[in-house]
XYZ file of C-alpha atoms in Angstrom:
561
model
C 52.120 -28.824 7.833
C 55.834 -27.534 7.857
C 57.532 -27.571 11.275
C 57.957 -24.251 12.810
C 59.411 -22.854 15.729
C 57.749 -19.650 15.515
C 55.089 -17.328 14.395
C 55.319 -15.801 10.972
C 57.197 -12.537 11.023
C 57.976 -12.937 14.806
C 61.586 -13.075 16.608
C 63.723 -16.438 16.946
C 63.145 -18.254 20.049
C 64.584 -17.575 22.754
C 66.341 -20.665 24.088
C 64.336 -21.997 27.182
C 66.908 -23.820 29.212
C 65.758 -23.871 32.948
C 62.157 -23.267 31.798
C 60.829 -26.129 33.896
C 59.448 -27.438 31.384
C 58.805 -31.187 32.138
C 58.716 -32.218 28.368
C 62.347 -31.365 28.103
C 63.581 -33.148 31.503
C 63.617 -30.349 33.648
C 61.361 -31.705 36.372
C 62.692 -30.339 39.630
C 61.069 -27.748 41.126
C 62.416 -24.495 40.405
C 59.713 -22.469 43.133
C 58.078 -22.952 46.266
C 54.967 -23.609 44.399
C 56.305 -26.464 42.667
C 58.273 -27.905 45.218
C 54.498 -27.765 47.175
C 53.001 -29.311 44.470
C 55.065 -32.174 43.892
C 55.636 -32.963 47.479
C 51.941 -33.685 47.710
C 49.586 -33.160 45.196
C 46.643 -30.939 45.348
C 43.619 -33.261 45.031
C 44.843 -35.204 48.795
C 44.101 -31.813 50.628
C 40.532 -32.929 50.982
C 41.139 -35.886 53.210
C 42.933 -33.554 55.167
C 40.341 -31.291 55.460
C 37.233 -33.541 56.382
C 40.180 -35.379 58.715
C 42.068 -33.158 60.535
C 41.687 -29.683 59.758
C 37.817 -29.428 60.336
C 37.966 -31.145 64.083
C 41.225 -29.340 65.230
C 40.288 -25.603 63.847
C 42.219 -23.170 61.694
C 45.295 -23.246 63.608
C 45.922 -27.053 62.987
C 46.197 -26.265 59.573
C 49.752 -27.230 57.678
C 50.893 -23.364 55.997
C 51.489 -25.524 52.593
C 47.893 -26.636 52.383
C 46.341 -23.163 53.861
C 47.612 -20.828 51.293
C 48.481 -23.090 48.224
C 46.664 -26.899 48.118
C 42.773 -25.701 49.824
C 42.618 -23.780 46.188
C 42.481 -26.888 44.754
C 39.186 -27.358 46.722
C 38.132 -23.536 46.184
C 39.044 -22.635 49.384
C 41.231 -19.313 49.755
C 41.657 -17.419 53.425
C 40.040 -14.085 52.909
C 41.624 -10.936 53.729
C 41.760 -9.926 57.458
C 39.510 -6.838 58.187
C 41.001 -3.268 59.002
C 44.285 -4.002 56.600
C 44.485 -0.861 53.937
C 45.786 -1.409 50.722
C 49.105 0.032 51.530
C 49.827 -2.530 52.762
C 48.719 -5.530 50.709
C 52.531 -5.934 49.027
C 54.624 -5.031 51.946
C 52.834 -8.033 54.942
C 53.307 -11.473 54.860
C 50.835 -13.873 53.974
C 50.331 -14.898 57.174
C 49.288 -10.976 58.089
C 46.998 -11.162 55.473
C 44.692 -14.465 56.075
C 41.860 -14.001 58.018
C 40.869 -17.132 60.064
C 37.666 -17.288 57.926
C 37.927 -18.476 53.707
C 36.348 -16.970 50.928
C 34.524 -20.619 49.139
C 34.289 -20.442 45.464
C 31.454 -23.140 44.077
C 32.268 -24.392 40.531
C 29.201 -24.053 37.686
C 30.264 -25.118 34.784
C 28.409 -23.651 31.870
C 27.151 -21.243 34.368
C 24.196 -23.910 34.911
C 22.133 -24.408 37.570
C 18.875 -25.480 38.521
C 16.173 -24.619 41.431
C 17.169 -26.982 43.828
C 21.021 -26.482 42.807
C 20.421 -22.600 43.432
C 18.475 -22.863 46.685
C 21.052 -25.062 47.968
C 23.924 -23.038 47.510
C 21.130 -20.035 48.919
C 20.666 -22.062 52.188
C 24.807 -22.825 52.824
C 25.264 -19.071 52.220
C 22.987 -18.370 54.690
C 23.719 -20.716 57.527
C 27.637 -20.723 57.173
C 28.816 -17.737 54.835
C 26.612 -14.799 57.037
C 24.600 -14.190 53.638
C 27.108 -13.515 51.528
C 27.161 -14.655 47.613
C 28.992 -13.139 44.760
C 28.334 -14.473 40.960
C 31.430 -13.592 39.374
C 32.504 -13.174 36.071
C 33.454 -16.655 35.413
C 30.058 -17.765 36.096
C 31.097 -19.246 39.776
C 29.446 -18.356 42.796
C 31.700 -16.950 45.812
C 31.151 -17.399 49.495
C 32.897 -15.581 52.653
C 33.163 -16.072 56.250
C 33.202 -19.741 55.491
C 34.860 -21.426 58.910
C 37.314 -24.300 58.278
C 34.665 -26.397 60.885
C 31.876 -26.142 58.435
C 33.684 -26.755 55.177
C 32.858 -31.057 55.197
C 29.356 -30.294 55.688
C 28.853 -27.431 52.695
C 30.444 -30.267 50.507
C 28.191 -32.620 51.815
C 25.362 -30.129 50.897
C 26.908 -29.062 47.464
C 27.364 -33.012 46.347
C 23.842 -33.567 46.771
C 22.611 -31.548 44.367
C 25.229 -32.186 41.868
C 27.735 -29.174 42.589
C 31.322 -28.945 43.931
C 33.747 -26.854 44.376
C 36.345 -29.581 42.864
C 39.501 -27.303 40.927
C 37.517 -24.098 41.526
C 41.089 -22.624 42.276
C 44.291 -23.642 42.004
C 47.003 -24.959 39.112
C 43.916 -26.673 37.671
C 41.512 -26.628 34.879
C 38.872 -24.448 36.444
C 35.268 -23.805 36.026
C 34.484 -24.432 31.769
C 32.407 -21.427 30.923
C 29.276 -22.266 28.366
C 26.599 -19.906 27.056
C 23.652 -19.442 29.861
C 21.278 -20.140 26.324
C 23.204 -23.388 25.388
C 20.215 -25.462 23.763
C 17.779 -22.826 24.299
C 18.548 -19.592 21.949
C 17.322 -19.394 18.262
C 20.471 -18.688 16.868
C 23.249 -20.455 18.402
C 25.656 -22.611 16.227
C 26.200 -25.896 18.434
C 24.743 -26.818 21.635
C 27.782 -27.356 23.564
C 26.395 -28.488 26.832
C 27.072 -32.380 26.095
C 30.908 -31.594 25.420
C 31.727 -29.134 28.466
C 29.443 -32.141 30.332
C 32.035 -34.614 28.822
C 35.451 -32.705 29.825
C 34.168 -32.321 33.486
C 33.848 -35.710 33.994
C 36.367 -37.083 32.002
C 39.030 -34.662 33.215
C 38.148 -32.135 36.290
C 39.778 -34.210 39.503
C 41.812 -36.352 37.574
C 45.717 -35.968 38.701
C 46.649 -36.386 35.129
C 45.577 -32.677 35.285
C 46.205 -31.405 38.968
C 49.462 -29.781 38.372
C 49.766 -27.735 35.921
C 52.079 -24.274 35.921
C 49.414 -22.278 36.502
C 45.576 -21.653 36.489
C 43.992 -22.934 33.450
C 40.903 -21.365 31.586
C 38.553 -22.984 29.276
C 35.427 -21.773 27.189
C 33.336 -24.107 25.384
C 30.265 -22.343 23.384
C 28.146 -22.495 20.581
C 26.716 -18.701 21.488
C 26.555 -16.692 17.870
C 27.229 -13.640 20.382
C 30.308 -15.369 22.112
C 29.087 -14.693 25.411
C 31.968 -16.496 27.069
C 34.679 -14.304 25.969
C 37.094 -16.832 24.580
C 39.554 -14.392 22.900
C 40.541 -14.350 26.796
C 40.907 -17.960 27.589
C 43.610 -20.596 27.852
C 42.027 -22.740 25.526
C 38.336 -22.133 24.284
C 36.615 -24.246 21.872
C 34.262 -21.443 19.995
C 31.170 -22.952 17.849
C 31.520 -22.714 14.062
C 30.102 -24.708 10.429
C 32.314 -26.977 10.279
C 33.858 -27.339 6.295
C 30.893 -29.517 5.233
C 28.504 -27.394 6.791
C 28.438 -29.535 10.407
C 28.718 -27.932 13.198
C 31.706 -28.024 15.396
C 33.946 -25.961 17.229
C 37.136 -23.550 16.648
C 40.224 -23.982 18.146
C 41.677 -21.321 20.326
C 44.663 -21.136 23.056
C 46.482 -18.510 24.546
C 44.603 -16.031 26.013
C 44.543 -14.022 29.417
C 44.685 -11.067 30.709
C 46.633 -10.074 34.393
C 49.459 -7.462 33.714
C 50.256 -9.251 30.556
C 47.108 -9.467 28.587
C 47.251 -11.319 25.303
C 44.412 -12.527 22.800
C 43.983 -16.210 22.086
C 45.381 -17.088 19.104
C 43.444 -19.348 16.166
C 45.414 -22.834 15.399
C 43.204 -22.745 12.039
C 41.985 -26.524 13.327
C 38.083 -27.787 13.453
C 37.324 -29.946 16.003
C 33.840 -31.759 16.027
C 32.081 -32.392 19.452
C 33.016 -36.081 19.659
C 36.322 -34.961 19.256
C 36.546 -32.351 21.623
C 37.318 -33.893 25.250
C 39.749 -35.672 23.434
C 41.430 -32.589 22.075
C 40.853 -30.062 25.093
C 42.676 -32.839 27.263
C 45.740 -33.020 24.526
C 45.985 -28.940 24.654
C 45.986 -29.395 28.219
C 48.659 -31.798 27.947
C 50.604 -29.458 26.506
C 50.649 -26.803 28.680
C 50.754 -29.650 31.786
C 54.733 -30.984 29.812
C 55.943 -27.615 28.071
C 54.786 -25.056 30.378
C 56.635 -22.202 32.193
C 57.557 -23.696 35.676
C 60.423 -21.481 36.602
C 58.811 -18.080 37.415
C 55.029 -17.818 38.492
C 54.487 -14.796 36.053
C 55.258 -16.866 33.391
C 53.517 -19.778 34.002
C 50.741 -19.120 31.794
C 49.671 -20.935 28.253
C 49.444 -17.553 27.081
C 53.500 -16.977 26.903
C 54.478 -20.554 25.754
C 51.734 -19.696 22.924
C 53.774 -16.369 22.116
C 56.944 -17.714 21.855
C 55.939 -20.975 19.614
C 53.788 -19.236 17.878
C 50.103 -21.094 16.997
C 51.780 -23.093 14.114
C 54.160 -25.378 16.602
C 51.761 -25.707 18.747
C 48.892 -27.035 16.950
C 51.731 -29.720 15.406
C 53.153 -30.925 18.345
C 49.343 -31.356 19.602
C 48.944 -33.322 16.832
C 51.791 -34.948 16.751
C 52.772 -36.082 20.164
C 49.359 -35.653 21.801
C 46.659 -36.626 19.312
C 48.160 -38.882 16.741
C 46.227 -37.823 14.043
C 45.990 -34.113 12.595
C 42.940 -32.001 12.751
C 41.510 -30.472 9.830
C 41.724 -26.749 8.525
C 38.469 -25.026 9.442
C 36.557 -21.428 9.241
C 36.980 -18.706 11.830
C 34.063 -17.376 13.731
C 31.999 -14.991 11.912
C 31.857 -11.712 14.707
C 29.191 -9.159 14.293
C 30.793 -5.547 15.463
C 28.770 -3.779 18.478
C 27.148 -7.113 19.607
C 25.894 -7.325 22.750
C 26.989 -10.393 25.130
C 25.202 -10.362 28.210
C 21.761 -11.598 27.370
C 19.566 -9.542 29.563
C 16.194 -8.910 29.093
C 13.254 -11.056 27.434
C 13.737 -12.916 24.663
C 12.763 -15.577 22.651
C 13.847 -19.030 22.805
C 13.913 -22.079 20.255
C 10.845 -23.402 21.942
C 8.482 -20.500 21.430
C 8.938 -19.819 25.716
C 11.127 -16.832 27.605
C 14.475 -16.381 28.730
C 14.634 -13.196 31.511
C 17.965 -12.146 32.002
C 18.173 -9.620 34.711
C 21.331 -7.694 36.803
C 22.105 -7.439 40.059
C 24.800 -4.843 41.048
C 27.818 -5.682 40.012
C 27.402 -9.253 40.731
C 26.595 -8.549 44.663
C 23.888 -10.924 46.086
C 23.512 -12.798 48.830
C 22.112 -15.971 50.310
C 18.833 -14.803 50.811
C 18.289 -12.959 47.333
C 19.598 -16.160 46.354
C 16.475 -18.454 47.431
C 14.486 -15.454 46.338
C 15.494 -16.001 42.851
C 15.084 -19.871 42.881
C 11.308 -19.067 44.284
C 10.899 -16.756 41.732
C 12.163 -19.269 38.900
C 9.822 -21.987 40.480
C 6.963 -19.939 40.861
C 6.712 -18.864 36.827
C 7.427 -22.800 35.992
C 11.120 -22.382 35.351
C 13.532 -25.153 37.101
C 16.996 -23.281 34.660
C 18.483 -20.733 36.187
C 21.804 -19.628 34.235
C 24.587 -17.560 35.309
C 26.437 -15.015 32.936
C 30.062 -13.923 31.976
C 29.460 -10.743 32.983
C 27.727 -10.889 36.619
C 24.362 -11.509 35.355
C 21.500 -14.344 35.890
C 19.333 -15.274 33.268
C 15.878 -17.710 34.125
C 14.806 -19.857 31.106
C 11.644 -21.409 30.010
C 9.330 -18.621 30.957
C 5.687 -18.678 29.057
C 4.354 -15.860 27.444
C 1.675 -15.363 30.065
C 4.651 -15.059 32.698
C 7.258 -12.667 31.419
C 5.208 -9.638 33.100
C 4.413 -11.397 36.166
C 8.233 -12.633 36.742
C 9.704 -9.208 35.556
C 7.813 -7.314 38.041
C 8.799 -10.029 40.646
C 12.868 -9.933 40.294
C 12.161 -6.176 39.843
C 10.948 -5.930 43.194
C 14.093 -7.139 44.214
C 16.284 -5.280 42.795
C 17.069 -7.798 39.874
C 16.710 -5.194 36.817
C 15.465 -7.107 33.905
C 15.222 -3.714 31.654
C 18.212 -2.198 33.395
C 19.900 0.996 32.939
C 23.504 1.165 30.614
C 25.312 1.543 33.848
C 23.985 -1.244 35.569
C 23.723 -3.325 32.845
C 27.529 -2.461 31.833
C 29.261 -1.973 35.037
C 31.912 -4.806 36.506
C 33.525 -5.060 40.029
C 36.379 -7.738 41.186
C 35.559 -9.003 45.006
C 38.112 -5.604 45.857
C 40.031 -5.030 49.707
C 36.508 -6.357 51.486
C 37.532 -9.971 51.587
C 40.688 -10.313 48.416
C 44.225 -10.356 50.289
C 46.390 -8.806 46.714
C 43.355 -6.027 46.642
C 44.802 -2.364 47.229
C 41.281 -0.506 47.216
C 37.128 -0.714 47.314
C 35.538 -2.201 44.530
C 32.008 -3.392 45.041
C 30.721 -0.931 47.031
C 31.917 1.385 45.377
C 30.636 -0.027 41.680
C 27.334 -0.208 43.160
C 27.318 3.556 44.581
C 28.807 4.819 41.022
C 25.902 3.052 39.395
C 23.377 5.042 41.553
C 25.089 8.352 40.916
C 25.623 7.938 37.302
C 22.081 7.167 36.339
C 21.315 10.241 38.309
C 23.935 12.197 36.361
C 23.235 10.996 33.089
C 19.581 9.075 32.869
C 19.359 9.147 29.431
C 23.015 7.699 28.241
C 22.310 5.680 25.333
C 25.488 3.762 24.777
C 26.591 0.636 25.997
C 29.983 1.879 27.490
C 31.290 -1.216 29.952
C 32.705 0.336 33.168
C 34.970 -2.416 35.233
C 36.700 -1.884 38.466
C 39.150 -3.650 39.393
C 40.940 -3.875 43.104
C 44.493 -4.526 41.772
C 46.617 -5.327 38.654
C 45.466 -8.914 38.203
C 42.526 -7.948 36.047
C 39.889 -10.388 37.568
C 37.411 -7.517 36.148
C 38.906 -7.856 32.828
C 40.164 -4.532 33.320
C 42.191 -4.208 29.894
C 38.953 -5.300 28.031
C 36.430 -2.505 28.801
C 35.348 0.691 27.410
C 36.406 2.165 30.888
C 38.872 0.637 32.901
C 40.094 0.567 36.038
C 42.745 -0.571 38.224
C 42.692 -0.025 41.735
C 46.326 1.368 43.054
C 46.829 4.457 45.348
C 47.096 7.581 44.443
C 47.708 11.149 45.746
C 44.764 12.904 47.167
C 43.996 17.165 46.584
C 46.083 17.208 50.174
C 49.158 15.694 49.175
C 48.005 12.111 50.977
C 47.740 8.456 49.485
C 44.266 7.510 48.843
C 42.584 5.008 47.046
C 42.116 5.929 43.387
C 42.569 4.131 40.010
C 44.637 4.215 37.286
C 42.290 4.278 34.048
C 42.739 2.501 30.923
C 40.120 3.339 28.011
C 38.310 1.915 24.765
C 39.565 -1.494 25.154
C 37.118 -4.042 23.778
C 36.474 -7.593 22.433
C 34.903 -9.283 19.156
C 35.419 -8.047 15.908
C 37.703 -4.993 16.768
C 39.300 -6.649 20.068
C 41.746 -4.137 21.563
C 43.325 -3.818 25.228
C 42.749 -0.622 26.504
C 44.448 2.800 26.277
C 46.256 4.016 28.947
C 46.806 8.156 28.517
C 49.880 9.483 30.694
C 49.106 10.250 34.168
C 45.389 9.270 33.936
C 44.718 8.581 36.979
C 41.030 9.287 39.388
C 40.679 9.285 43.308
C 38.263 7.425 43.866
C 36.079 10.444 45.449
C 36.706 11.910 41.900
C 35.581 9.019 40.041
C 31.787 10.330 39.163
C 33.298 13.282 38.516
C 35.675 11.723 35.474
C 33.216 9.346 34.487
C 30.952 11.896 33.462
C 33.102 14.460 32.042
C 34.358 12.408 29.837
C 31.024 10.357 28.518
C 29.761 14.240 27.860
C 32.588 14.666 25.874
C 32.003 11.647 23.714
C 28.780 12.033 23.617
C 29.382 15.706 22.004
C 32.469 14.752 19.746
C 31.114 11.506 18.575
C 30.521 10.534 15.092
C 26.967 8.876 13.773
C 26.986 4.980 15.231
C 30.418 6.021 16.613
C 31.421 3.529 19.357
C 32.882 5.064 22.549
C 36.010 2.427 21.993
C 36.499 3.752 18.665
C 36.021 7.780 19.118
C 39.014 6.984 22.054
C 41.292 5.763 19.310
C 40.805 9.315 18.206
C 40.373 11.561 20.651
C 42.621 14.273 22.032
C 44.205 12.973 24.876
C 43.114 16.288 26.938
C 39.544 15.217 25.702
C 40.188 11.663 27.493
C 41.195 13.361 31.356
């Protein structure tokens, strides 16, 4: 392969002098966040913690390791109550933090089983107040967690086998995997053995506990690419290899946040005994020639843009690997597919999976153990959580899918849900998130109730995601409807919460970011209101099998407000 130093038909490089980049000698620290990091790194924080910080209460706790090294042990301080979202840029952190953390448990391939789930069930209840998010990363997310109690929910979490290890932080977070890895009929590759492989070989290492920035990974053999990895740092997406053996696809570069970008195909095949070997060299890369000068550019995602995938798959090979992958196939997308896996289906074994949605990803400790006594009680011990907010229970017999559906129904879990439950996405919003400028979960939950009121029949599967800021934790840019919580001004002339919406963005085959039509933008008292109107109007001006991403492409932007 010809050297390159950029994509085809893209500009020159721009030189990158004072990049940070540690590959090219420029290893002092150009922020705060660096110099934090490489005055101590990360991983010691937890010493601290079980140590010091645990006996002598919150305010023994060092400002370096409060809001930058506990992420590297999921730990963030939650936002304090009673603090509107006019103010989120304009206090300082210290205004912000509550005395109580937000705890973010790592579950990699979003798997989990009874005794895992029950645990993490019982340290909700006795030290988060009953409060459990599943997010769309396929973590779970605590609050009110006191600094006091934090050594013992380790303890708890170790003992069954979870942690909450690089949950956060400038660290290879949670490695997403299909809830159906080994189970579903069609998938390509199991992939559980490899994302198995790169946890242990590589999650707590300090080879990888300082990178620029947060680091993404998807590893999946899903046919429906459940795991979104066309917005991932680096996701390893199952494919037939060239002689027919299944392997995995080689993506980097993807993310969304206020500069959202698709990963981009390196054209290399990687087969699973390869793969921790390769994820660690991409890793690598982004560790030496990462962005360390400015936090907004810290991302894989712009190194990717400016070298362009050809130079970077050759100096992975090159200077990471020694050896050179070999050309492989894309993945073969199937327009309109569905992700999420609700509902019954069949697995490889002749049993049940039951994938079922709570509201917008809202639980708590005690629906929690519900679940797990559900799962138990129909002979399941594999409970799997989604990329979209959603739980799915495997190994159910024939003679229990009724009995088990009518169970989690009676708890709100919708196995057969409506589109808007199904479909509908909300960040953790102003409730606990200190960069959050409005309401999100509440507020996803209520718009649920008052569109299936509105519209009961809606047949299409329109996502809606809210979002309580920029940042795009609700993949924003990526939904049929999006929206970004900011302020705007209310029928009286005042600043209330609202959203700015973006429309008909969308992964798989046609991946697009969302539209954004001048001054679209709802209160969110109006929101109902907009959301309606403008389903109607699709739902009149569409086309036969017309997708509500592609009739926006077309639409009138007065048909769109």
């Amino acid at each position: 392969m010809p050297p390159t130093s950029a994509a085809a038909g893209s500009k020159p490089n721009r030189p990158r002098r004072g990049e940070g980049q540690w590959a090219l000698g420029y290893r002092e620290p150009l922020n705060k966040n660096e110099e934090n990091k490489k005055n101590d790194d990360g991983l010691n924080v937890r010493q601290r913690i079980i140590d010091i910080y645990s006996k002598a209460g919150f305010d023994s706790i060092d400002p370096a390791d409060l809001r930058g090294r506990f992420r590297w042990f999921g730990l963030y301080t939650q936002r304090a109550p009673g603090i509107d979202g006019g103010k989120t840029a304009v206090l300082e952190p210290e205004e912000l933090d509550d005395r109580y953390f937000m705890l973010r448990i790592r579950i990699d391939g979003g798997q989990l089983s009874v005794a895992q789930l029950r645990t993490v069930a019982e340290i909700s209840a006795a030290y988060g107040r009953d409060t459990a998010d599943i997010t769309d990363r396929q973590n779970v997310q605590l609050h009110w967690v006191r600094i006091e109690d934090v050594p013992a929910i380790w303890e708890k979490l170790e003992a069954v086998g979870l942690s909450s290890t690089e949950a956060c932080g400038d660290t290879p977070r949670v490695i997403m995997g299909c809830p159906l890895a080994g189970v579903a009929e069609d998938e390509i590759i199991d992939a559980t053995p490899q994302i198995q492989q790169v946890h242990d070989d590589h999650v707590g290492s300090p080879l990888f506990s300082n990178l620029p920035r947060k680091f993404k990974s998807s590893i999946s053999g899903c046919s429906a690419y459940c795991t979104n990895h066309e917005i991932n740092d680096v996701a390893l997406v199952g494919v037939a290899g060239p002689d027919g053996t299944p392997g995995y696809d080689l993506q980097v570069g993807g993310g969304l946040s206020t500069n959202p970008m698709f990963a981009q195909r390196l054209g290399a095949f990687v087969r699973p005994e390869q793969l921790s070997e390769v994820w660690a060299g991409v890793t690598s890369v982004f560790r030496d020639y990462g962005y360390r000068r400015l936090r907004h550019r810290a991302r894989i995602k712009f190194l990717v843009k400016d070298w362009g995938p050809e130079k970077f798959r050759e100096v992975l090979e090159k200077e990471y690997l020694g050896y050179a992958l070999p050309d492989g196939p894309e993945p073969e997308l199937t327009p309109g597919q569905q992700r999420d896996h609700i509902g019954v289906h069949r697995q490889r074994d002749g049993r049940n999976y039951v994938g079922f949605a709570p509201r917008v990803g809202r639980v708590s400790g005690t629906r929690l153990s519900r679940i797990a006594d559900i799962a138990e009680a129909h002979g399941s011990d594999r409970i799997r959580t989604t990329a979209d907010q959603k739980l799915v229970i495997l190994d159910v017999a024939d003679e229990q899918v009724d009995p088990i559906t009518s169970a989690l129904e009676a708890e709100d879990l919708q196995v057969r849900p409506s589109v808007f439950r199904r479909q509908t996405m909300a960040c953790t919003g102003i409730e606990f998130c200190k960069l959050a400028i409005v309401e999100t979960k509440d507020r996803g939950a209520s718009l649920i109730d008052e569109l299936e009121r509105r519209l009961p029949d809606f047949p299409e599967p329109v996502t809606i995601n809210l979002n309580g800021c920029p940042n795009s934790c609700a993949r924003i840019q990526v939904a049929d409807i999006g929206l970004k919580g900011q302020l705007v001004t209310g029928a009286d002339g005042e600043q209330v919460e609202g959203y700015q919406v973006h429309l008909g963005g969308g992964m798989g085959l046609n991946a697009a970011f969302g539209r954004k039509v001048r001054g679209l933008k709802t209160t969110a008292e109006e929101l109902p209101d907009y959301i309606e109107r403008v389903l109607r109007r699709y739902l009149e001006d569409k086309e036969d099998g017309e997708a509500f991403a592609t009739w926006v492409t077309r639409a009138n932007d007065s048909d769109l407000k």
